[in-house]
Amino acid sequence: MFGLEKIVNKVEIPPSEVDADLAVPAFNLDKNKILEEIKALNNPLFKEIKIAGPYINIKFDIEILAPKIIGQINKEGEKFGFNEDGKDKKIMIEYSGPNIAKPMHMGHARNNALGHALVNIYKANGYEVITTNHLGDWGMSLAKIMLAYQKWGDEKKLDSEPIKHLLDLYIRITKEVEINKELENEARVLFKKFEDGDKELRSLWQKFRDISVTDVKRVYDMLGIDFDLWHGESFYEPMINEVIQEALDKKVATQETEGPVVINLDQFNIPSYLLRKSDGSSLYSARDLAVGKWRLQNYNPDKILYVVGHEQELYLKQIFKTLGLMGYPEEKFEHISYGMVTLDGKKIATRSGNIVFLEDGLKEAIKRAKDNKEVGIGAVIFNMLHQGREKDIAFSWDAVLNLQGNSAPYIQYGYVRAFSILEKANFKFQISNFKFTNLNSSESRLIKMFAYYPEIIRQAKKLNAPHIIATFLNNFVQEFNRFYTNNPVISAENKEIKNSRLLLTKSVAQVIKNGLWLLGIQVPEKM
Ligand code: ARG
């Protein structure tokens, strides 16, 4: 709405100690020229434009801004803050990707929350978004579970408590493998037989996969998540030989007679890795080459984001680099990395038993939120998003449900307050021709924050950083609480002030709702 995007590609919201409302960084640029260009916009919203060090600082004319922005919020409603930057652009986002036969745990909450928020953020920036859930439905770990089922499985248990039974089998076989190395070989033989198409194993696999998909869908429903594509690793399995051959033909991969297929990335200072072992069995990495190629060829997205934990950073670097060497556009692939979620200071791991399953965690959160679903689930999601994604999160219930700030309940409570004021006032006021005069500082600050919100959505997209929205919402609700404590709304001194404050309050409710939606969080009407 400022028109500045035509002149510069970055606008900053200055910190509170700076006496300006917008700051345009112009470090190595011609400041006078930019100053003139901004002035030439003749934007009536800008009351003052001046050079301040390496910045061009701008101050708003609040009396012009207020009716304009409030009018816009009321007109655009749920779409307020959206932009068209991504028009005609397509982005594919891979996230979640749980390994089948194991229930998701609290660590997956972070991936799911991050992926879902990015999906919404890109949509708000005008992109077409395709989502894909890259299920881990192939490989040795699954072979071990199948082996365990053959040895100790119980059909009745598989029917009555399917996912629990599979988990028990997984835990048992990982323990037994440690004392009996022979089991590892048995699993390898089984995997080979399975890959070669053994009917019985294939149907067992199908059963495990169906059980897992049903299980994860129940949790996705709680989180309000869905995917366009459910292709797991298995989907790409038939494409592997071709892609390995392609890598060999293009001299990106090498193979000595009967040896493994190797990708050498020494010259890029990236460790070399294998696509196929000498026994002929396929590897995770070979599947990922097929994945990248398939995604490009079938969707031709402008970008493909891989929301995957930071442990796989080097691995994805290897994959993207290899695809680049094979002639595919490497720059389209981007790893959206994130840190670990710890419980009691320790890494979550299915094997060690230091684990809270995601479904149990969400149910517990709902219970702690006095059976309020939006609050309980929102609390977990927000907790996973409010810090920069590279940082680790030490999960704690106190932080998740903290009513003093930095939590979904704190922000949702701001919404509920605003909502109840509007209900009490039976507010149906129309915006047309309404004037805002003599706004006090608290009201002005809220107006400015409304104006910042669309910019926040752009920044969150630019940096793939939902925490920017979370931080904004937290500050925004803080500001609203201050406003509301010091400025009577329903009992304001006259009708004009009352109405302008009601309009402000209505706009606050809308922005909170919109902002939480971006993070994948719902607003409750009561708390
Ligand atoms: N299933 C994988 C895991 O649990 C995550 C998927 C990673 N994505 C990929 N394209 N390799 O670690």
Coordinates of C-alpha atoms and ligand atoms in Angstrom, one line a residue:
M1 CA 0.0 0.0 0.0
F2 CA 3.0 2.3 0.3
G3 CA 4.1 2.0 -3.3
L4 CA 7.7 1.6 -2.0
E5 CA 8.2 -1.8 -3.6
K6 CA 8.5 0.0 -7.0
I7 CA 11.6 1.8 -5.7
V8 CA 13.4 -0.5 -3.3
N9 CA 13.1 -4.2 -2.5
K10 CA 13.3 -3.8 1.2
V11 CA 11.5 -1.7 3.8
E12 CA 12.2 -2.0 7.5
I13 CA 10.0 -1.4 10.5
P14 CA 12.3 0.7 12.7
P15 CA 12.8 -0.2 16.4
S16 CA 10.7 1.9 18.8
E17 CA 13.6 4.2 19.8
V18 CA 13.8 5.5 16.2
D19 CA 11.5 8.4 15.5
A20 CA 10.2 7.1 12.3
D21 CA 7.4 4.7 11.1
L22 CA 9.2 3.2 8.1
A23 CA 12.9 3.0 7.2
V24 CA 14.2 2.3 3.8
P25 CA 17.8 1.0 3.9
A26 CA 20.0 2.6 1.3
F27 CA 23.4 1.5 2.4
N28 CA 25.3 1.6 -0.9
L29 CA 22.7 3.4 -2.9
D30 CA 22.2 7.0 -3.9
K31 CA 20.2 8.3 -1.0
N32 CA 19.2 11.6 -2.6
K33 CA 17.9 9.8 -5.7
I34 CA 15.8 7.5 -3.6
L35 CA 14.6 10.3 -1.5
E36 CA 13.4 12.1 -4.6
E37 CA 11.8 9.0 -5.9
I38 CA 9.9 8.4 -2.7
K39 CA 8.8 12.0 -2.7
A40 CA 7.6 11.7 -6.3
L41 CA 5.2 8.9 -5.2
N42 CA 3.2 11.7 -3.7
N43 CA 1.8 9.3 -1.2
P44 CA -0.5 11.3 1.1
L45 CA 0.2 8.7 3.8
F46 CA 3.8 10.1 4.1
K47 CA 4.0 13.2 6.2
E48 CA 7.8 13.4 6.4
I49 CA 10.5 11.8 4.3
K50 CA 14.2 12.4 5.2
I51 CA 17.6 10.9 5.1
A52 CA 18.9 9.6 8.4
G53 CA 22.3 8.0 8.2
P54 CA 22.2 5.0 5.8
Y55 CA 18.3 5.1 5.8
I56 CA 15.5 7.1 4.4
N57 CA 13.1 7.6 7.2
I58 CA 9.4 8.0 6.7
K59 CA 6.7 9.2 9.1
F60 CA 3.0 8.5 8.5
D61 CA 0.2 11.0 8.5
I62 CA -1.9 9.1 11.0
E63 CA -5.1 10.9 10.3
I64 CA -5.0 9.9 6.7
L65 CA -3.6 6.4 7.4
A66 CA -6.2 5.5 10.0
P67 CA -9.5 5.6 8.0
K68 CA -7.7 4.1 5.0
I69 CA -6.2 1.1 6.7
I70 CA -9.3 0.5 8.8
G71 CA -11.4 0.7 5.7
Q72 CA -9.2 -1.8 4.0
I73 CA -9.2 -4.3 6.9
N74 CA -13.0 -4.2 7.0
K75 CA -13.4 -4.5 3.3
E76 CA -10.8 -7.3 2.8
G77 CA -11.6 -9.2 6.0
E78 CA -9.9 -12.6 6.0
K79 CA -7.8 -11.5 3.0
F80 CA -6.4 -8.4 4.7
G81 CA -2.6 -8.5 4.4
F82 CA -2.5 -10.7 1.4
N83 CA -0.5 -9.6 -1.7
E84 CA -0.1 -10.7 -5.3
D85 CA 3.7 -11.0 -5.3
G86 CA 3.5 -14.6 -6.2
K87 CA 1.0 -14.3 -9.0
D88 CA 1.6 -16.9 -11.7
K89 CA 4.3 -18.6 -9.5
K90 CA 4.0 -22.1 -8.3
I91 CA 5.7 -23.5 -5.2
M92 CA 5.9 -27.0 -4.0
I93 CA 6.2 -27.6 -0.3
E94 CA 7.3 -31.0 1.1
Y95 CA 6.7 -31.4 4.8
S96 CA 5.8 -33.9 7.5
G97 CA 7.1 -37.1 5.9
P98 CA 6.8 -39.4 8.9
N99 CA 8.2 -42.9 8.6
I100 CA 5.4 -45.4 8.5
A101 CA 4.7 -48.0 11.2
K102 CA 5.8 -45.5 13.8
P103 CA 3.4 -42.9 15.3
M104 CA 4.4 -39.2 15.0
H105 CA 5.9 -37.7 18.2
M106 CA 6.3 -34.1 19.5
G107 CA 9.3 -33.6 17.2
H108 CA 7.0 -34.0 14.2
A109 CA 4.8 -31.2 15.7
R110 CA 7.5 -28.8 14.7
N111 CA 7.8 -30.0 11.2
N112 CA 4.0 -30.1 10.7
A113 CA 3.6 -26.6 12.2
L114 CA 6.4 -25.1 10.1
G115 CA 5.2 -26.7 6.9
H116 CA 1.6 -25.7 7.4
A117 CA 2.5 -22.2 8.3
L118 CA 4.7 -21.8 5.2
V119 CA 1.9 -23.2 3.0
N120 CA -0.4 -20.4 4.3
I121 CA 2.2 -17.7 4.1
Y122 CA 3.0 -18.5 0.5
K123 CA -0.7 -18.5 -0.3
A124 CA -1.1 -15.1 1.4
N125 CA 1.7 -13.9 -0.9
G126 CA -0.2 -15.0 -3.9
Y127 CA 1.5 -18.2 -4.8
E128 CA -0.1 -21.4 -6.1
V129 CA 1.0 -24.0 -3.5
I130 CA 1.3 -27.7 -4.0
T131 CA 1.8 -29.7 -0.8
T132 CA 3.4 -33.1 -0.7
N133 CA 3.8 -35.6 2.2
H134 CA 7.0 -37.6 1.5
L135 CA 6.1 -40.6 3.6
G136 CA 9.0 -42.8 4.7
D137 CA 7.4 -46.0 3.4
W138 CA 10.5 -47.9 2.1
G139 CA 13.8 -49.1 3.4
M140 CA 15.6 -51.2 6.0
S141 CA 13.8 -49.9 9.0
L142 CA 10.5 -51.1 7.5
A143 CA 12.1 -54.4 6.5
K144 CA 13.0 -54.9 10.2
I145 CA 9.4 -54.3 11.3
M146 CA 8.2 -56.8 8.7
L147 CA 10.7 -59.3 10.0
A148 CA 9.6 -58.7 13.5
Y149 CA 6.0 -59.3 12.5
Q150 CA 6.9 -62.6 10.9
K151 CA 8.6 -63.6 14.1
W152 CA 6.4 -62.3 16.9
G153 CA 3.4 -60.7 15.2
D154 CA -0.1 -61.2 16.4
E155 CA -2.9 -60.7 13.8
K156 CA -5.5 -60.0 16.5
K157 CA -3.4 -57.2 18.0
L158 CA -2.7 -55.8 14.5
D159 CA -6.5 -55.5 14.1
S160 CA -7.4 -54.1 17.5
E161 CA -4.4 -51.7 18.2
P162 CA -2.6 -51.6 14.9
I163 CA -0.1 -48.8 15.4
K164 CA 0.7 -49.8 18.9
H165 CA 1.4 -53.3 17.8
L166 CA 3.7 -52.1 15.1
L167 CA 5.5 -49.8 17.5
D168 CA 6.0 -52.7 20.0
L169 CA 7.5 -54.8 17.2
Y170 CA 9.8 -52.0 16.2
I171 CA 11.1 -51.5 19.7
R172 CA 11.6 -55.2 20.2
I173 CA 13.5 -55.8 17.0
T174 CA 15.8 -52.8 17.5
K175 CA 16.7 -54.2 20.9
E176 CA 17.2 -57.7 19.7
V177 CA 19.3 -56.6 16.7
E178 CA 21.8 -55.2 19.2
I179 CA 22.4 -58.6 20.8
N180 CA 21.8 -60.7 17.7
K181 CA 23.6 -59.3 14.7
E182 CA 22.2 -62.2 12.6
L183 CA 18.8 -60.5 12.6
E184 CA 20.3 -57.6 10.7
N185 CA 21.2 -60.0 7.9
E186 CA 17.8 -61.6 8.0
A187 CA 16.2 -58.2 7.5
R188 CA 18.5 -57.5 4.6
V189 CA 17.5 -60.7 2.9
L190 CA 13.9 -60.0 3.6
F191 CA 14.3 -56.5 2.1
K192 CA 15.9 -57.8 -1.0
K193 CA 13.1 -60.4 -1.4
F194 CA 10.5 -57.6 -0.9
E195 CA 12.2 -55.3 -3.4
D196 CA 12.2 -58.2 -5.9
G197 CA 8.4 -58.2 -5.6
D198 CA 7.6 -61.0 -3.2
K199 CA 3.7 -61.1 -3.1
E200 CA 3.2 -61.9 0.5
L201 CA 5.7 -59.2 1.7
R202 CA 4.1 -56.7 -0.6
S203 CA 0.7 -57.3 0.8
L204 CA 2.0 -57.1 4.4
W205 CA 3.7 -53.8 3.4
Q206 CA 0.5 -52.5 2.0
K207 CA -1.3 -53.3 5.2
F208 CA 1.3 -51.5 7.3
R209 CA 1.1 -48.5 5.1
D210 CA -2.7 -48.3 5.2
I211 CA -2.6 -48.6 9.0
S212 CA -0.1 -45.8 9.2
V213 CA -1.9 -43.5 6.8
T214 CA -5.1 -43.9 8.8
D215 CA -3.2 -43.2 11.9
V216 CA -1.4 -40.0 10.7
K217 CA -4.6 -38.7 9.1
R218 CA -6.3 -38.7 12.4
V219 CA -3.6 -36.5 13.8
Y220 CA -3.5 -34.2 10.7
D221 CA -7.2 -33.7 11.2
M222 CA -6.6 -32.4 14.7
L223 CA -4.0 -30.0 13.3
G224 CA -6.1 -28.9 10.4
I225 CA -3.5 -30.2 7.8
D226 CA -4.0 -31.9 4.5
F227 CA -1.8 -32.7 1.5
D228 CA -2.2 -32.6 -2.2
L229 CA 0.2 -35.5 -2.8
W230 CA 0.8 -38.5 -0.6
H231 CA 3.6 -40.1 -2.6
G232 CA 6.0 -41.8 -0.2
E233 CA 9.4 -43.1 -1.1
S234 CA 7.7 -46.2 -2.5
F235 CA 6.2 -44.1 -5.3
Y236 CA 9.6 -43.3 -6.7
E237 CA 11.0 -46.8 -6.3
P238 CA 10.2 -47.8 -9.9
M239 CA 12.1 -44.7 -11.2
I240 CA 15.4 -45.5 -9.5
N241 CA 17.2 -47.5 -12.1
E242 CA 16.5 -44.9 -14.8
V243 CA 17.8 -42.1 -12.7
I244 CA 20.9 -44.0 -11.6
Q245 CA 21.6 -44.8 -15.3
E246 CA 21.1 -41.2 -16.2
A247 CA 23.6 -40.1 -13.5
L248 CA 26.1 -42.7 -14.9
D249 CA 25.5 -41.6 -18.5
K250 CA 26.0 -38.0 -17.6
K251 CA 29.2 -39.0 -15.9
V252 CA 28.0 -37.5 -12.6
A253 CA 28.1 -41.0 -11.0
T254 CA 30.8 -43.7 -11.4
Q255 CA 30.8 -47.4 -11.0
E256 CA 33.6 -49.9 -11.2
T257 CA 32.6 -53.4 -12.4
E258 CA 30.3 -55.0 -9.9
G259 CA 31.0 -52.2 -7.5
P260 CA 28.7 -49.6 -5.9
V261 CA 27.4 -46.5 -7.7
V262 CA 29.2 -43.5 -6.3
I263 CA 28.7 -39.8 -6.5
N264 CA 32.0 -37.9 -6.0
L265 CA 31.6 -34.3 -4.9
D266 CA 35.2 -33.7 -3.7
Q267 CA 35.6 -30.6 -5.9
F268 CA 32.7 -28.9 -4.1
N269 CA 34.0 -29.9 -0.7
I270 CA 31.0 -32.1 -0.1
P271 CA 31.5 -35.7 1.0
S272 CA 30.9 -38.4 -1.6
Y273 CA 28.0 -40.8 -1.2
L274 CA 26.5 -44.0 -2.7
L275 CA 23.4 -44.4 -4.9
R276 CA 23.5 -48.1 -5.0
K277 CA 25.3 -50.7 -2.9
S278 CA 27.3 -53.4 -4.6
D279 CA 24.7 -56.0 -3.6
G280 CA 22.3 -54.0 -5.9
S281 CA 19.9 -52.8 -3.2
S282 CA 18.7 -49.2 -3.6
L283 CA 19.3 -46.4 -1.2
Y284 CA 17.4 -43.4 0.2
S285 CA 19.6 -41.1 -1.8
A286 CA 18.8 -42.7 -5.2
R287 CA 15.1 -42.3 -4.4
D288 CA 15.6 -38.6 -3.6
L289 CA 17.2 -38.0 -7.0
A290 CA 14.1 -39.6 -8.6
V291 CA 12.0 -37.4 -6.3
G292 CA 13.6 -34.2 -7.4
K293 CA 13.4 -35.0 -11.1
W294 CA 9.8 -36.2 -10.9
R295 CA 8.7 -33.0 -9.1
L296 CA 10.3 -30.8 -11.7
Q297 CA 9.0 -32.8 -14.6
N298 CA 5.4 -33.1 -13.4
Y299 CA 4.8 -29.8 -11.7
N300 CA 7.5 -27.5 -13.0
P301 CA 7.4 -25.4 -9.8
D302 CA 9.4 -22.2 -9.4
K303 CA 10.7 -23.5 -6.2
I304 CA 10.6 -26.7 -4.1
L305 CA 10.9 -26.4 -0.4
Y306 CA 12.0 -29.4 1.7
V307 CA 10.9 -28.9 5.3
V308 CA 13.3 -31.4 6.9
G309 CA 15.2 -31.3 10.2
H310 CA 18.8 -29.9 10.2
E311 CA 20.3 -33.4 10.6
Q312 CA 19.7 -33.9 6.9
E313 CA 21.3 -30.6 5.9
L314 CA 24.5 -32.2 4.4
Y315 CA 22.5 -35.0 2.8
L316 CA 20.1 -32.6 1.0
K317 CA 23.1 -30.5 -0.1
Q318 CA 24.5 -33.6 -1.7
I319 CA 21.2 -34.4 -3.4
F320 CA 20.6 -30.9 -4.7
K321 CA 24.2 -30.6 -5.9
T322 CA 23.9 -33.9 -7.8
L323 CA 20.7 -32.8 -9.4
G324 CA 22.4 -29.6 -10.5
L325 CA 25.3 -31.5 -12.0
M326 CA 22.8 -33.7 -13.9
G327 CA 21.6 -30.5 -15.5
Y328 CA 18.5 -29.8 -13.4
P329 CA 18.0 -26.3 -11.9
E330 CA 19.7 -26.6 -8.5
E331 CA 18.5 -23.2 -7.5
K332 CA 14.9 -24.3 -7.4
F333 CA 15.6 -26.7 -4.5
E334 CA 15.7 -25.3 -1.0
H335 CA 16.1 -27.0 2.4
I336 CA 14.0 -25.4 5.1
S337 CA 15.9 -26.6 8.0
Y338 CA 14.9 -26.5 11.7
G339 CA 16.3 -27.4 15.1
M340 CA 15.5 -30.1 17.4
V341 CA 12.7 -30.4 20.0
T342 CA 14.0 -31.8 23.3
L343 CA 12.0 -33.3 26.1
D344 CA 13.6 -32.8 29.6
G345 CA 16.8 -31.7 27.8
K346 CA 17.1 -34.9 25.8
K347 CA 16.5 -35.7 22.2
I348 CA 13.2 -37.3 21.4
A349 CA 13.8 -40.9 20.2
T350 CA 11.4 -43.7 19.6
R351 CA 14.0 -46.3 20.6
S352 CA 15.1 -44.8 23.9
G353 CA 11.5 -44.3 25.1
N354 CA 12.1 -40.5 25.7
I355 CA 9.0 -39.7 23.8
V356 CA 5.6 -38.1 23.8
F357 CA 3.5 -39.1 20.9
L358 CA 2.0 -36.2 19.0
E359 CA -1.6 -37.4 19.4
D360 CA -1.1 -37.9 23.1
G361 CA 0.6 -34.5 23.4
L362 CA -2.3 -32.7 21.6
K363 CA -4.9 -34.5 23.7
E364 CA -3.0 -33.5 26.8
A365 CA -2.8 -29.9 25.6
I366 CA -6.6 -29.8 25.0
K367 CA -7.1 -31.2 28.5
R368 CA -4.8 -28.6 30.1
A369 CA -6.7 -25.9 28.1
K370 CA -9.9 -27.0 29.9
D371 CA -11.2 -28.9 26.8
N372 CA -10.8 -26.0 24.5
K373 CA -9.6 -27.5 21.3
E374 CA -8.5 -24.3 19.5
V375 CA -6.5 -23.2 22.6
G376 CA -4.9 -26.6 23.3
I377 CA -3.8 -27.4 19.8
G378 CA -3.0 -23.7 19.0
A379 CA -0.8 -23.6 22.0
V380 CA 1.4 -26.5 20.8
I381 CA 1.6 -25.1 17.3
F382 CA 2.5 -21.6 18.4
N383 CA 5.2 -23.0 20.7
M384 CA 6.8 -24.8 17.8
L385 CA 6.8 -21.6 15.7
H386 CA 7.6 -18.6 17.9
Q387 CA 11.3 -19.0 17.8
G388 CA 13.6 -18.8 14.8
R389 CA 13.5 -22.2 13.2
E390 CA 17.2 -22.9 13.5
K391 CA 17.0 -22.8 17.3
D392 CA 16.3 -25.9 19.4
I393 CA 13.1 -26.0 21.4
A394 CA 13.0 -27.4 25.0
F395 CA 9.4 -28.4 25.2
S396 CA 7.7 -27.4 28.4
W397 CA 4.0 -27.2 29.3
D398 CA 4.5 -24.0 31.2
A399 CA 5.8 -22.2 28.1
V400 CA 3.1 -23.7 25.9
L401 CA 0.2 -22.4 28.0
N402 CA 1.8 -19.3 29.4
L403 CA -0.9 -16.6 29.7
Q404 CA 1.6 -13.8 30.2
G405 CA 2.8 -13.8 26.6
N406 CA 4.6 -15.6 23.8
S407 CA 1.9 -18.3 23.6
A408 CA -1.2 -19.0 21.5
P409 CA -3.5 -18.7 24.5
Y410 CA -2.1 -15.2 25.2
I411 CA -2.8 -14.1 21.7
Q412 CA -6.1 -15.9 21.5
Y413 CA -7.1 -14.2 24.7
G414 CA -6.6 -10.9 23.0
Y415 CA -9.0 -12.0 20.3
V416 CA -11.6 -13.2 22.8
R417 CA -11.4 -9.8 24.6
A418 CA -11.9 -7.9 21.4
F419 CA -14.7 -10.2 20.4
S420 CA -16.5 -9.8 23.6
I421 CA -16.3 -6.0 23.5
L422 CA -17.9 -6.1 20.1
E423 CA -20.6 -8.4 21.2
K424 CA -21.4 -6.4 24.2
A425 CA -21.6 -3.2 22.1
N426 CA -23.7 -5.1 19.6
F427 CA -21.4 -3.6 17.1
K428 CA -22.5 -3.3 13.5
F429 CA -20.9 0.0 12.7
Q430 CA -20.2 0.8 9.0
I431 CA -16.9 2.3 8.1
S432 CA -18.0 4.7 5.3
N433 CA -17.0 8.3 5.8
F434 CA -15.8 7.8 9.3
K435 CA -13.1 10.2 10.6
F436 CA -10.4 9.5 13.1
T437 CA -9.3 12.8 14.7
N438 CA -7.1 13.4 17.7
L439 CA -6.0 9.9 18.1
N440 CA -3.9 9.3 21.2
S441 CA -0.6 7.6 21.2
S442 CA -1.9 4.2 22.0
E443 CA -4.5 4.3 19.2
S444 CA -1.9 5.6 16.8
R445 CA 0.5 2.7 17.6
L446 CA -2.3 0.2 16.8
I447 CA -3.0 2.0 13.5
K448 CA 0.7 1.8 12.6
M449 CA 0.8 -1.9 13.4
F450 CA -2.2 -2.5 11.1
A451 CA -0.2 -0.9 8.4
Y452 CA 2.9 -3.1 9.2
Y453 CA 1.0 -6.3 9.0
P454 CA 1.1 -6.8 5.2
E455 CA 4.8 -6.0 5.3
I456 CA 5.2 -8.7 8.0
I457 CA 3.6 -11.3 5.7
R458 CA 6.1 -10.3 2.9
Q459 CA 9.1 -10.6 5.3
A460 CA 7.9 -14.0 6.7
K461 CA 7.8 -15.3 3.1
K462 CA 11.2 -13.8 2.1
L463 CA 12.9 -15.5 5.0
N464 CA 10.6 -18.6 5.2
A465 CA 10.2 -17.6 8.8
P466 CA 6.8 -18.0 10.5
H467 CA 8.3 -16.7 13.7
I468 CA 8.2 -13.2 12.3
I469 CA 4.4 -13.5 12.3
A470 CA 4.4 -15.0 15.8
T471 CA 6.5 -12.2 17.1
F472 CA 4.4 -9.6 15.5
L473 CA 1.2 -11.0 16.9
N474 CA 2.7 -11.1 20.3
N475 CA 3.7 -7.5 20.2
F476 CA 0.4 -6.6 18.6
V477 CA -1.7 -8.1 21.4
Q478 CA 0.6 -6.5 23.9
E479 CA -0.2 -3.1 22.3
F480 CA -3.9 -4.0 22.2
N481 CA -3.9 -4.8 25.9
R482 CA -2.3 -1.5 26.6
F483 CA -4.9 0.3 24.5
Y484 CA -7.7 -1.5 26.2
T485 CA -6.5 -1.0 29.7
N486 CA -6.1 2.8 29.3
N487 CA -8.9 3.6 26.9
P488 CA -12.5 2.8 27.7
V489 CA -14.2 1.6 24.6
I490 CA -17.9 1.0 25.4
S491 CA -17.9 3.8 28.0
A492 CA -15.8 6.3 26.0
E493 CA -16.5 10.0 26.6
N494 CA -18.6 10.5 23.5
K495 CA -20.2 8.6 20.7
E496 CA -17.6 9.5 18.1
I497 CA -14.7 8.2 20.2
K498 CA -16.6 5.2 21.2
N499 CA -17.3 4.3 17.5
S500 CA -13.7 4.9 16.4
R501 CA -12.5 2.7 19.3
L502 CA -15.0 0.0 18.4
L503 CA -13.7 0.1 14.8
L504 CA -10.2 -0.2 16.1
T505 CA -11.2 -3.2 18.2
K506 CA -13.0 -4.8 15.3
S507 CA -9.9 -4.4 13.2
V508 CA -7.7 -5.8 15.9
A509 CA -9.9 -8.9 16.1
Q510 CA -9.6 -9.4 12.3
V511 CA -5.8 -9.0 12.3
I512 CA -5.3 -11.5 15.2
K513 CA -7.6 -14.0 13.4
N514 CA -5.8 -13.5 10.1
G515 CA -2.3 -13.7 11.7
L516 CA -3.1 -16.9 13.6
W517 CA -4.6 -18.4 10.5
L518 CA -1.2 -17.9 8.8
L519 CA 0.3 -20.0 11.5
G520 CA -2.3 -22.7 11.2
I521 CA -4.0 -21.7 14.5
Q522 CA -7.8 -21.2 15.0
V523 CA -9.3 -18.5 17.2
P524 CA -11.8 -19.5 19.9
E525 CA -14.8 -17.2 20.6
K526 CA -14.7 -17.9 24.3
M527 CA -11.9 -18.8 26.8
Ligands
ARG1 N1 11.1 -39.5 6.2 C1 12.2 -38.6 6.4 C2 12.7 -38.7 7.9 O1 11.9 -39.0 8.7 C3 11.8 -37.2 6.1 C4 11.7 -36.9 4.6 C5 12.8 -36.2 4.1 N2 12.6 -35.8 2.7 C6 13.3 -36.2 1.7 N3 12.9 -35.8 0.5 N4 14.3 -37.0 1.9 O2 13.8 -38.4 8.2

